[in-house]
Short mmCIF file of C-alpha atoms in Angstrom, two decimals:
data_model
loop_
_atom_site.label_atom_id
_atom_site.label_comp_id
_atom_site.label_asym_id
_atom_site.label_seq_id
_atom_site.Cartn_x
_atom_site.Cartn_y
_atom_site.Cartn_z
CA MET A 191 10.73 12.29 24.50
CA ASP A 192 8.42 10.31 26.77
CA PRO A 193 9.57 6.66 26.96
CA ALA A 194 6.02 5.50 26.16
CA LEU A 195 6.32 7.15 22.75
CA ASP A 196 8.14 5.28 20.05
CA VAL A 197 8.56 5.66 16.32
CA HIS A 198 5.38 3.67 15.71
CA SER A 199 3.40 6.11 17.90
CA LEU A 200 4.71 9.06 15.89
CA ARG A 201 3.89 7.28 12.63
CA ARG A 202 0.33 6.54 13.78
CA SER A 203 -0.10 10.14 14.91
CA TYR A 204 1.19 11.47 11.58
CA VAL A 205 -1.19 9.28 9.57
CA THR A 206 -4.13 10.15 11.83
CA HIS A 207 -3.46 13.89 11.48
CA LEU A 208 -3.32 13.57 7.69
CA ILE A 209 -6.73 11.85 7.70
CA GLU A 210 -8.21 14.40 10.12
CA ASP A 211 -6.89 17.28 8.00
CA GLY A 212 -8.71 15.90 4.96
CA TYR A 213 -5.84 14.54 2.90
CA ASP A 214 -6.78 12.08 0.18
CA ALA A 215 -6.84 8.47 1.40
CA ARG A 216 -4.53 7.33 -1.41
CA PHE A 217 -1.99 10.03 -0.47
CA VAL A 218 -2.08 8.91 3.15
CA GLN A 219 -1.65 5.29 2.08
CA GLU A 220 1.42 6.29 0.05
CA GLN A 221 2.83 8.32 2.93
CA ALA A 222 2.49 5.32 5.23
CA GLY A 223 4.06 3.07 2.60
CA HIS A 224 1.19 0.61 2.59
CA ASP A 225 0.24 -1.52 -0.40
CA HIS A 226 -3.39 -1.86 0.70
CA ALA A 227 -5.87 0.70 2.05
CA SER A 228 -7.03 -1.84 4.63
CA THR A 229 -3.55 -1.79 6.17
CA THR A 230 -3.62 2.01 6.42
CA SER A 231 -7.05 1.94 8.07
CA ILE A 232 -5.57 0.03 11.01
CA TYR A 233 -3.33 2.99 11.76
CA THR A 234 -5.95 5.71 11.48
CA CYS A 235 -7.49 6.13 14.90
CA VAL A 236 -9.31 9.38 14.35
CA SER A 237 -10.40 11.41 17.35
CA SER A 238 -13.98 11.58 18.54
CA ASP A 239 -13.93 15.30 17.71
CA TYR A 240 -13.11 14.49 14.08
CA ARG A 241 -15.85 11.86 13.93
CA THR A 242 -18.33 14.35 15.40
CA ARG A 243 -17.34 17.08 12.90
CA THR A 244 -17.61 14.65 9.98
CA LEU A 245 -21.03 13.40 11.07
CA ARG A 246 -22.23 16.97 11.69
CA ARG A 247 -21.13 18.04 8.20
CA ALA A 248 -22.95 15.07 6.61
CA LEU A 249 -26.11 15.73 8.62
CA ASP A 250 -26.08 19.45 7.83
CA THR A 251 -25.75 18.73 4.11
CA THR A 252 -28.55 16.14 4.19
CA ILE A 253 -30.89 18.40 6.18
CA GLU A 254 -30.16 21.37 3.93
CA ALA A 255 -30.94 19.28 0.84
CA ALA A 256 -34.18 18.00 2.38
CA LEU A 257 -35.36 21.47 3.42
CA ASN A 258 -34.34 23.19 0.18
CA PRO A 259 -34.66 20.61 -2.62
CA THR A 260 -34.32 23.18 -5.42
CA ARG A 261 -31.25 24.78 -3.91
CA ARG A 262 -27.87 23.29 -4.74
CA THR A 263 -25.86 22.13 -1.68
CA ARG A 264 -22.09 21.99 -1.27
#
């Protein structure tokens, strides 16, 4: 294992992957063993790709709803 990696790095990576894979925030908080969601948020450094996908999904849903108001969106 690379000397720059430590247990904390693996923990942060694990929590970040759970968030990016769409796991419930409360589940992730429990997995990390945190009492408060604000503590868990410190450890969730999501990738720019994840942020882009999340924003794209929100924009697509909003645009679809605006263009087709009678049609039900996801």
